[in-house]
Short mmCIF file of C-alpha atoms and ligand atoms in Angstrom, two decimals:
data_model
loop_
_atom_site.label_atom_id
_atom_site.label_comp_id
_atom_site.label_asym_id
_atom_site.label_seq_id
_atom_site.Cartn_x
_atom_site.Cartn_y
_atom_site.Cartn_z
CA UNK A 1 247.61 44.45 83.88
CA UNK A 2 247.32 45.32 80.22
CA UNK A 3 249.41 48.27 78.99
CA UNK A 4 247.92 49.59 75.75
CA UNK A 5 249.94 51.99 73.60
CA UNK A 6 247.50 52.51 70.68
CA UNK A 7 244.19 54.46 70.76
CA UNK A 8 242.47 52.03 68.35
CA UNK A 9 243.36 49.07 70.53
CA UNK A 10 242.01 50.83 73.61
CA UNK A 11 238.79 51.84 71.85
CA UNK A 12 238.27 48.29 70.63
CA UNK A 13 238.77 46.89 74.13
CA UNK A 14 236.36 49.46 75.58
CA UNK A 15 233.70 48.97 72.87
CA UNK A 16 232.73 45.66 74.47
CA UNK A 17 232.51 47.39 77.86
CA UNK A 18 230.22 50.13 76.53
CA UNK A 19 228.05 47.62 74.62
CA UNK A 20 227.36 45.78 77.84
CA UNK A 21 226.22 49.05 79.44
CA UNK A 22 229.12 49.25 81.89
CA UNK A 23 230.67 52.46 83.18
CA UNK A 24 234.26 53.52 82.56
CA UNK A 25 236.24 55.60 85.05
CA UNK A 26 239.31 57.44 83.80
CA UNK A 27 242.32 58.74 85.72
CA UNK A 28 244.79 60.72 83.58
CA UNK A 29 248.32 60.86 85.02
CA UNK A 30 251.90 61.55 84.04
CA UNK A 31 253.10 58.48 85.95
CA UNK A 32 255.60 58.39 88.83
CA UNK A 33 252.53 57.39 90.79
CA UNK A 34 252.13 58.09 94.49
CA UNK A 35 249.37 57.84 97.07
CA UNK A 36 247.68 60.96 95.63
CA UNK A 37 247.19 59.23 92.29
CA UNK A 38 246.23 56.02 94.11
CA UNK A 39 243.38 57.83 95.87
CA UNK A 40 241.91 58.84 92.49
CA UNK A 41 242.23 55.28 91.19
CA UNK A 42 240.57 53.85 94.32
CA UNK A 43 237.65 56.25 93.89
CA UNK A 44 237.29 55.31 90.23
CA UNK A 45 237.42 51.57 90.97
CA UNK A 46 234.72 52.07 93.59
CA UNK A 47 232.46 54.12 91.30
CA UNK A 48 232.87 52.31 87.97
CA UNK A 49 232.87 48.87 86.33
CA UNK A 50 236.14 49.48 84.50
CA UNK A 51 238.98 51.87 85.35
CA UNK A 52 241.43 53.17 82.75
CA UNK A 53 244.58 55.01 83.87
CA UNK A 54 246.65 56.89 81.34
CA UNK A 55 250.37 57.36 81.87
CA UNK A 56 251.79 59.97 79.55
CA UNK A 57 254.30 62.72 80.22
CA UNK A 58 252.66 65.34 78.04
CA UNK A 59 255.33 67.53 76.43
CA UNK A 60 252.98 70.37 75.44
CA UNK A 61 252.18 71.28 79.05
CA UNK A 62 255.80 71.80 80.13
CA UNK A 63 256.95 75.39 79.95
CA UNK A 64 260.57 74.62 80.84
CA UNK A 65 262.45 72.15 78.65
CA UNK A 66 264.65 70.84 81.46
CA UNK A 67 261.64 70.04 83.63
CA UNK A 68 260.26 67.73 80.91
CA UNK A 69 263.54 65.85 80.59
CA UNK A 70 264.00 65.29 84.29
CA UNK A 71 260.36 64.36 84.95
CA UNK A 72 260.48 60.89 86.61
CA UNK A 73 259.42 57.94 84.45
CA UNK A 74 258.70 54.71 86.37
CA UNK A 75 256.19 52.77 84.27
CA UNK A 76 256.96 49.29 85.60
CA UNK A 77 256.57 50.32 89.21
CA UNK A 78 253.44 52.29 88.25
CA UNK A 79 251.93 49.21 86.59
CA UNK A 80 252.54 47.14 89.73
CA UNK A 81 250.80 49.73 91.90
CA UNK A 82 247.84 49.99 89.50
CA UNK A 83 247.49 46.23 89.42
CA UNK A 84 247.40 46.14 93.24
CA UNK A 85 244.69 48.83 93.13
CA UNK A 86 242.56 46.73 90.73
CA UNK A 87 242.70 49.22 87.87
CA UNK A 88 241.85 47.44 84.61
CA UNK A 89 243.77 49.08 81.78
CA UNK A 90 246.77 51.37 81.35
CA UNK A 91 246.88 53.60 78.30
CA UNK A 92 250.51 54.60 77.71
CA UNK A 93 250.89 56.18 74.26
CA UNK A 94 254.05 57.57 72.64
CA UNK A 95 254.55 61.20 71.59
CA UNK A 96 254.19 60.13 67.93
CA UNK A 97 250.75 58.68 68.68
CA UNK A 98 249.47 61.67 70.62
CA UNK A 99 251.05 64.37 68.41
CA UNK A 100 251.52 62.83 64.93
CA UNK A 101 252.48 66.22 63.39
CA UNK A 102 254.91 66.95 66.24
CA UNK A 103 254.23 68.77 69.47
CA UNK A 104 255.16 72.17 68.00
CA UNK A 105 253.05 71.78 64.89
CA UNK A 106 249.43 71.65 66.00
CA UNK A 107 246.83 72.63 63.43
CA UNK A 108 244.00 72.84 65.94
CA UNK A 109 244.67 74.87 69.06
CA UNK A 110 242.61 74.89 72.21
CA UNK A 111 243.04 77.84 74.53
CA UNK A 112 241.55 79.76 77.40
CA UNK A 113 240.82 83.41 77.93
CA UNK A 114 240.31 84.54 81.52
CA UNK A 115 241.50 81.37 83.28
CA UNK A 116 244.84 81.70 81.51
CA UNK A 117 245.49 85.19 82.87
CA UNK A 118 245.64 84.20 86.54
CA UNK A 119 247.92 82.14 88.78
CA UNK A 120 249.21 79.02 86.97
CA UNK A 121 248.04 80.40 83.63
CA UNK A 122 249.95 83.65 84.09
CA UNK A 123 253.08 82.06 85.58
CA UNK A 124 253.33 79.13 83.17
CA UNK A 125 252.48 80.47 79.71
CA UNK A 126 251.19 77.72 77.44
CA UNK A 127 250.79 75.21 80.27
CA UNK A 128 247.00 75.04 80.20
CA UNK A 129 246.92 75.03 76.39
CA UNK A 130 248.95 71.83 76.62
CA UNK A 131 246.68 70.41 79.31
CA UNK A 132 243.63 71.13 77.13
CA UNK A 133 245.29 69.54 74.07
CA UNK A 134 246.07 66.31 75.86
CA UNK A 135 242.95 65.96 77.99
CA UNK A 136 240.61 66.60 75.04
CA UNK A 137 242.45 63.90 73.07
CA UNK A 138 242.33 61.49 76.02
CA UNK A 139 238.62 62.14 76.65
CA UNK A 140 237.90 61.34 72.99
CA UNK A 141 240.00 58.18 73.05
CA UNK A 142 238.69 56.80 76.36
CA UNK A 143 235.12 58.22 76.30
CA UNK A 144 234.88 57.90 80.08
CA UNK A 145 231.66 57.91 82.08
CA UNK A 146 233.55 59.68 84.88
CA UNK A 147 236.98 61.36 84.95
CA UNK A 148 238.94 61.89 88.17
CA UNK A 149 241.26 64.80 88.98
CA UNK A 150 242.98 66.00 92.15
CA UNK A 151 242.01 69.25 93.88
CA UNK A 152 245.74 69.63 94.57
CA UNK A 153 245.71 71.16 91.06
CA UNK A 154 242.72 73.34 91.84
CA UNK A 155 242.95 75.64 88.82
CA UNK A 156 243.40 72.63 86.52
CA UNK A 157 240.07 71.28 87.78
CA UNK A 158 238.46 74.64 86.92
CA UNK A 159 240.04 74.56 83.45
CA UNK A 160 238.95 70.98 82.75
CA UNK A 161 235.43 71.50 84.08
CA UNK A 162 235.20 74.37 81.60
CA UNK A 163 236.55 72.14 78.81
CA UNK A 164 233.99 69.42 79.55
CA UNK A 165 231.13 71.92 79.84
CA UNK A 166 231.90 74.15 76.86
CA UNK A 167 232.82 71.34 74.45
CA UNK A 168 229.97 69.09 75.66
CA UNK A 169 232.05 66.09 76.67
CA UNK A 170 229.44 63.64 77.98
CA UNK A 171 231.14 62.78 81.25
CA UNK A 172 231.06 63.57 84.92
CA UNK A 173 234.19 65.28 86.23
CA UNK A 174 235.05 64.36 89.79
CA UNK A 175 237.46 66.42 91.90
CA UNK A 176 239.12 64.44 94.70
CA UNK A 177 240.71 65.72 97.95
CA UNK A 178 244.44 66.38 98.26
CA UNK A 179 246.47 63.56 99.80
CA UNK A 180 249.24 64.75 102.14
CA UNK A 181 252.26 63.42 103.99
CA UNK A 182 251.67 63.06 107.75
CA UNK A 183 253.32 66.47 108.29
CA UNK A 184 251.00 68.13 105.76
CA UNK A 185 253.14 68.38 102.60
CA UNK A 186 250.91 67.68 99.60
CA UNK A 187 252.13 64.60 97.71
CA UNK A 188 253.67 65.44 94.36
CA UNK A 189 255.93 63.65 91.91
CA UNK A 190 258.20 66.68 92.23
CA UNK A 191 258.75 66.19 95.99
CA UNK A 192 261.49 63.68 95.22
CA UNK A 193 263.61 66.58 93.93
CA UNK A 194 263.66 68.17 97.41
CA UNK A 195 266.83 67.59 99.45
CA UNK A 196 266.38 67.25 103.20
CA UNK A 197 266.63 70.97 103.92
CA UNK A 198 264.25 71.87 101.11
CA UNK A 199 261.86 69.12 102.23
CA UNK A 200 261.76 70.72 105.68
CA UNK A 201 261.20 74.22 104.31
CA UNK A 202 258.53 72.99 101.88
CA UNK A 203 256.30 72.73 104.95
CA UNK A 204 255.87 76.51 104.66
CA UNK A 205 253.10 75.94 102.11
CA UNK A 206 250.91 73.75 104.27
CA UNK A 207 251.76 75.47 107.55
CA UNK A 208 250.94 78.92 106.27
CA UNK A 209 247.74 77.74 104.53
CA UNK A 210 246.67 76.07 107.79
CA UNK A 211 247.46 79.26 109.69
CA UNK A 212 245.38 81.23 107.22
CA UNK A 213 242.53 78.78 107.66
CA UNK A 214 242.76 79.14 111.44
CA UNK A 215 242.47 82.94 111.09
CA UNK A 216 239.62 82.91 108.55
CA UNK A 217 236.49 84.63 109.82
CA UNK A 218 233.42 86.07 108.16
CA UNK A 219 233.92 89.65 106.93
CA UNK A 220 237.74 89.86 107.30
CA UNK A 221 239.61 91.66 104.51
CA UNK A 222 241.92 89.27 102.65
CA UNK A 223 244.88 91.60 101.94
CA UNK A 224 246.30 91.75 105.53
CA UNK A 225 245.94 87.97 105.86
CA UNK A 226 247.88 87.43 102.66
CA UNK A 227 250.56 89.88 103.77
CA UNK A 228 250.92 88.13 107.14
CA UNK A 229 251.33 84.82 105.37
CA UNK A 230 253.97 86.28 103.03
CA UNK A 231 255.80 87.72 106.06
CA UNK A 232 256.05 84.22 107.52
CA UNK A 233 258.10 83.18 104.47
CA UNK A 234 261.03 85.18 105.93
CA UNK A 235 261.65 82.23 108.28
CA UNK A 236 262.06 79.93 105.27
CA UNK A 237 265.03 81.22 103.21
CA UNK A 238 264.68 78.56 100.48
CA UNK A 239 261.07 79.60 99.83
CA UNK A 240 260.29 82.08 97.08
CA UNK A 241 256.54 82.69 96.81
CA UNK A 242 255.32 83.16 93.23
CA UNK A 243 251.72 83.92 94.07
CA UNK A 244 249.40 83.66 97.01
CA UNK A 245 245.77 84.47 96.39
CA UNK A 246 242.35 84.02 97.91
CA UNK A 247 239.65 83.27 95.36
CA UNK A 248 236.12 81.94 95.12
CA UNK A 249 235.64 78.19 94.77
CA UNK A 250 233.30 78.20 91.78
CA UNK A 251 234.87 80.60 89.27
CA UNK A 252 238.17 81.65 90.91
CA UNK A 253 237.16 85.31 91.07
CA UNK A 254 239.41 87.27 93.48
CA UNK A 255 237.97 88.00 96.92
CA UNK A 256 238.68 91.17 98.91
CA UNK A 257 236.56 90.08 101.88
CA UNK A 258 236.15 86.59 103.35
CA UNK A 259 232.57 85.39 103.12
CA UNK A 260 231.64 81.75 103.68
CA UNK A 261 229.07 81.89 100.85
CA UNK A 262 231.93 82.40 98.34
CA UNK A 263 233.70 79.28 99.63
CA UNK A 264 237.08 81.08 99.70
CA UNK A 265 240.12 79.05 98.67
CA UNK A 266 243.73 80.13 99.26
CA UNK A 267 246.08 79.09 96.47
CA UNK A 268 249.86 79.25 96.58
CA UNK A 269 252.79 78.54 94.27
CA UNK A 270 256.32 78.76 95.60
CA UNK A 271 259.78 77.74 94.62
CA UNK A 272 261.51 75.71 97.30
CA UNK A 273 265.08 75.93 96.09
CA UNK A 274 264.83 75.00 92.39
CA UNK A 275 261.62 72.97 92.82
CA UNK A 276 258.26 74.59 92.19
CA UNK A 277 255.42 73.48 94.44
CA UNK A 278 251.72 74.36 94.54
CA UNK A 279 249.06 73.85 97.16
CA UNK A 280 245.66 75.21 98.18
CA UNK A 281 243.17 75.05 101.01
CA UNK A 282 239.52 75.87 101.38
CA UNK A 283 239.36 78.39 104.22
CA UNK A 284 236.01 77.60 105.82
CA UNK A 285 236.37 73.83 106.09
CA UNK A 286 238.61 71.25 107.73
CA UNK A 287 242.15 70.82 106.31
CA UNK A 288 242.39 68.12 103.66
P1 LIG B 1 250.00 64.33 87.49
O1 LIG B 1 250.51 62.94 87.27
O2 LIG B 1 250.88 65.15 88.37
O3 LIG B 1 249.60 65.01 86.21
O4 LIG B 1 248.67 64.16 88.33
C1 LIG B 1 247.63 63.33 87.89
C2 LIG B 1 246.42 63.57 88.73
O5 LIG B 1 246.72 63.29 90.11
C3 LIG B 1 245.95 65.04 88.69
O6 LIG B 1 244.54 65.06 88.61
C4 LIG B 1 246.45 65.58 89.98
O7 LIG B 1 245.68 66.66 90.46
C5 LIG B 1 246.31 64.37 90.89
N1 LIG B 1 247.16 64.52 92.08
C6 LIG B 1 248.48 64.83 92.11
N2 LIG B 1 248.91 64.93 93.38
C7 LIG B 1 247.83 64.69 94.18
C8 LIG B 1 247.62 64.65 95.60
N3 LIG B 1 248.62 64.90 96.46
N4 LIG B 1 246.38 64.38 96.05
C9 LIG B 1 245.36 64.15 95.18
N5 LIG B 1 245.50 64.15 93.84
C10 LIG B 1 246.71 64.42 93.34
#
């Protein structure tokens, strides 16, 4: 498994791939890989001739300094997993390579308007600006045929679809289903910060989303459903819900009434003790 730190080296390696007309699948990650990441890599390996995985803990998308420092870094273990999955190349650049002028000194700034005012955008100021900065750079370096992202980060998929569409990146963006623990908790690199009590209470997210899904019916108003779900949090003292919203699948517009044609999705962010978790579920389909 080749770990490439330099963009020029990666481009040179991929030039031969492109010249022979082969497709390149790309899975951007921040490392500390788990089965959720593995599912994206498997899909890419199935769909493409060559799969590139980037491992880079992007400093510009962290809104809390301490979170960046304690983010797990496990590149050797990650490389072993990727090799077992038959990925072809790992791109693992340094901060100096990705942000040569320093992460706080960007001349060109990418930003959002409406998508930044809701949910993750509103609660984590600057987060999506950082995501745009890094993903645009990575798309230009890798030039993938297809890029794979997890629906676990539902709003991120909306943001990056907009990036690809509005800036004409010639690639297909593929959103993959959320991988969960057997009890329903969505896999996340942050789950390892949960102690046993918090791990138990973290089930609130999936349990209440599943409950909401079981209640979903054509024509119901969304506000009482959301309130009932918030009321359930009283049984989980470590849980502090940041937002809980029901929005339309395609453009994340808020929904007052459940209608299947809008493909309603419930999205939640909650602190479980000090650890912030997010999850979502489409309301008129099977749990994933
Ligand atoms: P991260 O390393 O957390 O930036 O995540 C890299 C990619 O993996 C993103 O596209 C995430 O949405 C995706 N991902 C993270 N957790 C999961 C999961 N449980 N199921 C599916 N995809 C995931």
